[in-house]
Short mmCIF file of C-alpha atoms in Angstrom, two decimals:
data_model
loop_
_atom_site.label_atom_id
_atom_site.label_comp_id
_atom_site.label_asym_id
_atom_site.label_seq_id
_atom_site.Cartn_x
_atom_site.Cartn_y
_atom_site.Cartn_z
CA MET T 93 -64.45 28.88 37.38
CA LEU T 94 -65.47 29.28 33.72
CA ARG T 95 -68.99 28.44 32.67
CA THR T 96 -69.45 25.74 30.04
CA LYS T 97 -70.88 28.23 27.52
CA THR T 98 -67.79 30.42 27.86
CA LEU T 99 -65.29 27.69 26.96
CA PRO T 100 -66.02 27.57 23.19
CA LEU T 101 -65.60 31.35 22.98
CA LEU T 102 -62.31 31.17 24.85
CA GLN T 103 -61.06 28.35 22.64
CA THR T 104 -61.98 30.32 19.52
CA HIS T 105 -60.15 33.37 20.86
CA ILE T 106 -57.02 31.34 21.64
CA ALA T 107 -57.10 29.74 18.19
CA GLY T 108 -57.28 33.21 16.66
CA LEU T 109 -54.27 34.39 18.64
CA VAL T 110 -52.26 31.35 17.53
CA ALA T 111 -53.23 31.94 13.91
CA GLN T 112 -51.98 35.53 14.16
CA ARG T 113 -48.58 34.22 15.29
CA VAL T 114 -48.23 32.11 12.13
CA HIS T 115 -46.61 33.99 9.25
CA GLN T 116 -48.93 34.38 6.26
CA LEU T 117 -46.39 32.63 4.01
CA ALA T 118 -45.66 29.80 6.45
CA SER T 119 -48.06 27.51 4.59
CA ILE T 120 -47.82 26.66 0.92
CA LYS T 121 -51.59 27.06 0.56
CA HIS T 122 -51.10 30.83 0.76
CA VAL T 123 -48.45 30.71 -1.97
CA CYS T 124 -50.69 28.71 -4.29
CA VAL T 125 -52.98 31.71 -4.80
CA LEU T 126 -50.11 33.87 -6.09
CA PRO T 127 -49.44 34.38 -9.81
CA GLU T 128 -47.39 31.56 -11.33
CA LYS T 129 -44.23 33.64 -11.77
CA ARG T 130 -44.21 34.68 -8.12
CA ARG T 131 -45.14 31.15 -7.03
CA GLN T 132 -42.10 29.66 -8.76
CA ALA T 133 -39.78 31.84 -6.70
CA PHE T 134 -40.69 29.95 -3.55
CA ASN T 135 -39.60 26.49 -4.72
CA SER T 136 -37.41 26.85 -7.79
CA LEU T 137 -33.91 27.93 -8.73
CA GLU T 138 -35.08 29.01 -12.17
CA GLU T 139 -35.15 32.73 -11.48
CA HIS T 140 -31.56 32.59 -10.22
CA LEU T 141 -30.18 30.79 -13.29
CA SER T 142 -29.21 32.31 -16.63
CA SER T 143 -30.67 30.94 -19.85
CA GLN T 144 -27.27 29.39 -20.67
CA VAL T 145 -27.33 27.14 -17.61
CA SER T 146 -28.98 23.74 -17.80
CA GLN T 147 -31.81 23.70 -15.29
CA GLU T 148 -32.26 19.93 -15.22
CA GLU T 149 -29.27 19.38 -12.92
CA PHE T 150 -30.93 21.70 -10.41
CA LYS T 151 -34.20 19.73 -10.48
CA ILE T 152 -32.92 16.42 -9.17
CA PHE T 153 -35.32 16.75 -6.26
CA TYR T 154 -38.44 18.18 -7.85
CA PRO T 155 -41.63 17.20 -6.02
CA SER T 156 -45.12 18.00 -7.22
CA LEU T 157 -47.36 20.57 -5.57
CA GLU T 158 -49.38 17.78 -3.98
CA GLU T 159 -46.22 16.22 -2.52
CA LEU T 160 -45.23 19.61 -1.09
CA ARG T 161 -48.64 19.80 0.56
CA GLN T 162 -48.31 16.28 1.96
CA ALA T 163 -44.93 17.14 3.46
CA GLU T 164 -46.35 20.26 5.06
CA THR T 165 -48.82 18.21 7.10
CA LEU T 166 -45.87 16.67 8.93
CA PHE T 167 -44.77 20.14 10.04
CA THR T 168 -48.27 21.03 11.21
CA PRO T 169 -49.12 20.01 14.81
CA SER T 170 -52.43 18.46 15.73
CA SER T 171 -54.00 16.60 18.64
CA LYS T 172 -52.51 13.35 17.30
CA HIS T 173 -49.25 14.78 16.00
CA SER T 174 -47.20 16.89 18.40
CA ILE T 175 -44.11 18.91 17.51
CA ASP T 176 -42.02 19.66 20.56
CA TYR T 177 -38.66 20.71 21.84
CA SER T 178 -37.42 17.52 23.46
CA THR T 179 -34.13 18.06 25.25
CA SER T 180 -30.57 19.37 24.96
CA ALA T 181 -27.24 17.63 25.37
CA VAL T 182 -23.70 18.88 25.90
CA ARG T 183 -22.06 15.51 25.30
CA PHE T 184 -22.85 12.50 23.15
CA ASP T 185 -23.50 10.29 26.16
CA HIS T 186 -26.25 12.76 27.14
CA VAL T 187 -28.21 12.57 23.89
CA PRO T 188 -31.69 11.01 24.10
CA LEU T 189 -32.23 7.45 22.93
CA LEU T 190 -34.61 7.93 20.02
CA LYS T 191 -35.48 5.40 17.33
CA GLN T 192 -37.08 7.61 14.70
CA PRO T 193 -34.95 8.97 11.83
CA GLU T 194 -32.91 12.06 12.64
CA VAL T 195 -31.60 15.05 10.69
CA CYS T 196 -29.17 17.64 11.98
CA PHE T 197 -28.39 21.22 10.96
CA MET T 198 -24.85 22.61 11.10
CA GLY T 199 -23.28 25.90 10.11
CA ARG T 200 -20.92 28.67 11.08
CA SER T 201 -21.75 30.70 14.17
CA ASN T 202 -24.42 33.29 13.40
CA VAL T 203 -25.02 31.94 9.89
CA GLY T 204 -28.76 31.89 10.56
CA LYS T 205 -29.26 28.26 11.53
CA SER T 206 -31.77 28.86 14.30
CA SER T 207 -33.72 31.30 12.11
CA LEU T 208 -33.98 28.62 9.42
CA ILE T 209 -35.20 26.02 11.90
CA ARG T 210 -37.75 28.49 13.24
CA ALA T 211 -39.00 29.04 9.67
CA LEU T 212 -39.28 25.28 9.12
CA PHE T 213 -41.36 25.04 12.31
CA SER T 214 -43.33 28.23 11.63
CA LEU T 215 -46.60 26.25 11.48
CA ALA T 216 -45.97 25.23 15.10
CA PRO T 217 -45.65 28.66 16.76
CA ASP T 218 -45.45 27.19 20.25
CA ILE T 219 -42.02 25.74 19.45
CA ASP T 220 -39.37 27.88 21.10
CA VAL T 221 -36.39 28.10 18.72
CA ARG T 222 -34.28 30.84 20.23
CA VAL T 223 -32.64 33.21 17.76
CA SER T 224 -29.83 35.53 18.84
CA LYS T 225 -27.80 38.25 17.11
CA THR T 226 -24.82 37.12 19.17
CA PRO T 227 -22.59 34.60 17.32
CA GLY T 228 -22.31 31.22 19.01
CA HIS T 229 -25.62 31.43 20.88
CA THR T 230 -26.29 27.69 20.45
CA LYS T 231 -23.97 25.84 22.84
CA LYS T 232 -25.72 22.46 22.96
CA LEU T 233 -27.29 19.84 20.72
CA ASN T 234 -30.99 20.78 20.78
CA PHE T 235 -33.48 18.05 19.87
CA PHE T 236 -36.94 18.71 18.39
CA THR T 237 -39.29 15.76 17.89
CA VAL T 238 -41.82 15.81 15.06
CA GLY T 239 -44.38 13.30 16.30
CA LYS T 240 -43.11 9.78 15.70
CA ALA T 241 -41.87 10.74 12.24
CA PHE T 242 -38.41 12.17 12.86
CA THR T 243 -36.19 14.31 15.08
CA LEU T 244 -34.46 17.53 14.06
CA VAL T 245 -31.24 18.50 15.84
CA ASP T 246 -29.94 22.06 16.07
CA MET T 247 -26.15 21.76 16.37
CA PRO T 248 -23.76 24.31 17.91
CA GLY T 249 -22.21 26.68 15.40
CA TYR T 250 -18.63 26.12 14.31
CA GLY T 251 -15.88 28.63 13.53
CA HIS T 252 -15.85 31.97 15.34
CA ASN T 253 -17.31 31.80 18.88
CA ALA T 254 -17.85 28.04 18.69
CA PRO T 255 -18.05 26.22 22.04
CA TRP T 256 -14.59 25.30 23.29
CA ASP T 257 -15.58 21.63 23.31
CA PHE T 258 -17.24 21.72 19.88
CA VAL T 259 -15.21 18.84 18.44
CA GLU T 260 -15.75 16.61 21.49
CA MET T 261 -19.46 17.37 21.36
CA VAL T 262 -20.16 17.06 17.64
CA GLU T 263 -17.78 14.46 16.21
CA PRO T 264 -19.02 11.51 18.33
CA TYR T 265 -22.61 12.42 17.43
CA LEU T 266 -21.92 12.51 13.70
CA LEU T 267 -19.81 9.37 13.79
CA ASP T 268 -21.92 7.15 16.06
CA ARG T 269 -25.53 8.35 15.81
CA GLN T 270 -27.10 5.34 14.13
CA ASN T 271 -30.44 6.94 13.24
CA LEU T 272 -28.89 10.06 11.64
CA VAL T 273 -30.08 9.99 8.01
CA ARG T 274 -28.98 13.40 6.71
CA THR T 275 -26.80 16.33 7.73
CA PHE T 276 -27.65 19.81 6.47
CA LEU T 277 -24.68 22.18 6.10
CA LEU T 278 -25.67 25.83 5.90
CA VAL T 279 -23.79 28.26 3.66
CA ASP T 280 -24.19 32.04 3.80
CA GLY T 281 -25.38 33.16 0.37
CA GLY T 282 -23.39 36.39 0.56
CA ALA T 283 -20.17 34.94 1.95
CA GLY T 284 -20.09 31.61 0.08
CA LEU T 285 -18.06 28.62 1.22
CA GLN T 286 -15.66 29.63 3.98
CA LYS T 287 -12.67 27.78 5.39
CA ALA T 288 -14.71 26.56 8.38
CA ASP T 289 -17.38 25.25 5.99
CA LEU T 290 -14.76 23.26 4.08
CA VAL T 291 -13.63 21.68 7.36
CA ALA T 292 -17.25 20.64 8.03
CA VAL T 293 -17.51 19.20 4.52
CA GLU T 294 -14.27 17.28 5.06
CA MET T 295 -15.64 15.85 8.30
CA CYS T 296 -18.82 14.65 6.59
CA GLU T 297 -16.81 13.10 3.79
CA GLU T 298 -14.42 11.41 6.22
CA PHE T 299 -17.32 9.93 8.19
CA ASN T 300 -19.08 8.93 4.96
CA LEU T 301 -22.18 10.90 5.98
CA PRO T 302 -24.91 11.78 3.48
CA TYR T 303 -25.27 15.56 3.61
CA VAL T 304 -26.69 18.47 1.65
CA LEU T 305 -25.64 22.10 1.21
CA VAL T 306 -28.27 24.73 2.02
CA VAL T 307 -27.63 28.29 0.89
CA ILE T 308 -29.40 30.71 3.22
CA LYS T 309 -30.04 34.46 3.35
CA ILE T 310 -30.75 34.56 -0.38
CA ASP T 311 -33.01 37.57 0.22
CA ARG T 312 -29.88 39.52 1.21
CA THR T 313 -27.71 38.31 -1.67
CA ARG T 314 -27.36 40.06 -5.03
CA GLN T 315 -28.57 38.12 -8.06
CA GLY T 316 -25.17 37.92 -9.75
CA THR T 317 -23.44 36.84 -6.54
CA LEU T 318 -26.03 34.14 -5.97
CA LEU T 319 -25.76 32.81 -9.52
CA ALA T 320 -21.97 32.60 -9.24
CA LEU T 321 -22.29 30.74 -5.93
CA ILE T 322 -24.83 28.26 -7.31
CA LEU T 323 -22.53 27.36 -10.19
CA GLN T 324 -19.54 27.18 -7.85
CA LEU T 325 -21.39 24.79 -5.55
CA ARG T 326 -22.52 22.68 -8.50
CA ASP T 327 -18.91 22.19 -9.60
CA PHE T 328 -17.65 21.78 -6.04
CA ILE T 329 -20.17 19.05 -5.26
CA LYS T 330 -19.50 17.27 -8.55
CA ASN T 331 -15.70 17.36 -8.39
CA GLN T 332 -14.79 17.43 -4.70
CA THR T 333 -17.43 15.46 -2.80
CA SER T 334 -18.73 11.91 -2.78
CA THR T 335 -21.53 11.86 -0.19
CA CYS T 336 -23.07 15.30 -0.80
CA PHE T 337 -26.49 15.49 -2.45
CA PRO T 338 -25.87 16.94 -5.94
CA GLN T 339 -28.50 19.66 -5.70
CA PRO T 340 -27.94 22.63 -3.37
CA PHE T 341 -31.02 24.15 -1.74
CA LEU T 342 -31.64 27.91 -1.64
CA VAL T 343 -33.76 29.35 1.16
CA SER T 344 -34.79 32.58 2.80
CA SER T 345 -35.95 32.33 6.39
CA VAL T 346 -37.55 35.78 6.06
CA GLN T 347 -39.42 35.43 2.76
CA PHE T 348 -39.96 31.65 3.07
CA CYS T 349 -38.47 31.00 -0.38
CA GLY T 350 -37.32 27.38 -0.52
CA ILE T 351 -38.79 26.48 2.87
CA TYR T 352 -41.55 24.29 1.41
CA LEU T 353 -39.08 22.42 -0.78
CA LEU T 354 -36.73 21.86 2.16
CA ARG T 355 -39.59 20.58 4.31
CA CYS T 356 -40.46 18.13 1.55
CA PHE T 357 -36.86 16.96 1.24
CA ILE T 358 -36.64 16.34 5.00
CA THR T 359 -39.95 14.46 4.90
CA HIS T 360 -38.63 12.34 2.03
CA VAL T 361 -35.18 11.46 3.40
CA THR T 362 -36.68 10.50 6.76
CA GLY T 363 -38.84 7.92 4.99
CA ASN T 364 -42.15 9.73 5.50
CA LEU T 365 -42.89 10.52 1.85
CA GLN T 366 -42.22 8.58 -1.34
CA LEU T 367 -42.07 10.68 -4.47
CA ASN T 368 -43.68 9.66 -7.74
CA ALA T 369 -40.94 11.21 -9.87
CA LYS T 370 -37.22 11.89 -9.30
CA GLN T 371 -35.73 10.86 -6.01
CA PRO T 372 -32.35 11.41 -4.28
#
């Protein structure tokens, strides 16, 4: 049995171990000390755009630094605010009955969906978001509760190596989940929009779902390729969609670029943060 005097030392040691498991760029406070030019790379598309491209259309959602900090508190666990893996479901009639707003993440198999979710939850290192190099690792709807604020759902990947019952599992959820406020469709920055992605877009449009395109793996994508994709997505959203948010988001799960902005957007669309400036 531990002595009373030993407990504070043990608690301090445990806290230190947890801190070591949190990536140094997981929090925006570490980015704020960087030079301005480097700081912009974490939350702005500016460095990926040429001088001939209007930047205003890529700043539709443009929160302040203080609003980014406020959003981050929602992704930081505390004694009064727990962030937990809740449950998994293989069919819609197995999903938990939750009242708080919900967001879901979809993408092709092995696009990096679980890695992105792990980066979003990087301030809560005890959350077990399993990442696999094997395509189609996620076979269920995995639910993560963020206190009483919202729920995040990790969906099975579509396309190659998708679960055989993918349609039966996903379509009823997207169509009938009453508290679903936003769907996030992930696009590989190097591959661009693929046929399977277009099918997912068509499904969101058919169901009249508000959704947003998130370009991931930008750290692996050449500058010219990324610029061409950004402009392609801008035109695609404008001319071929009706329920897609007009601004694509660019993120790197490795370098944390765009993670703070995406956290803030999730916090906003779930009704947990009102912005003082532009809003979706």
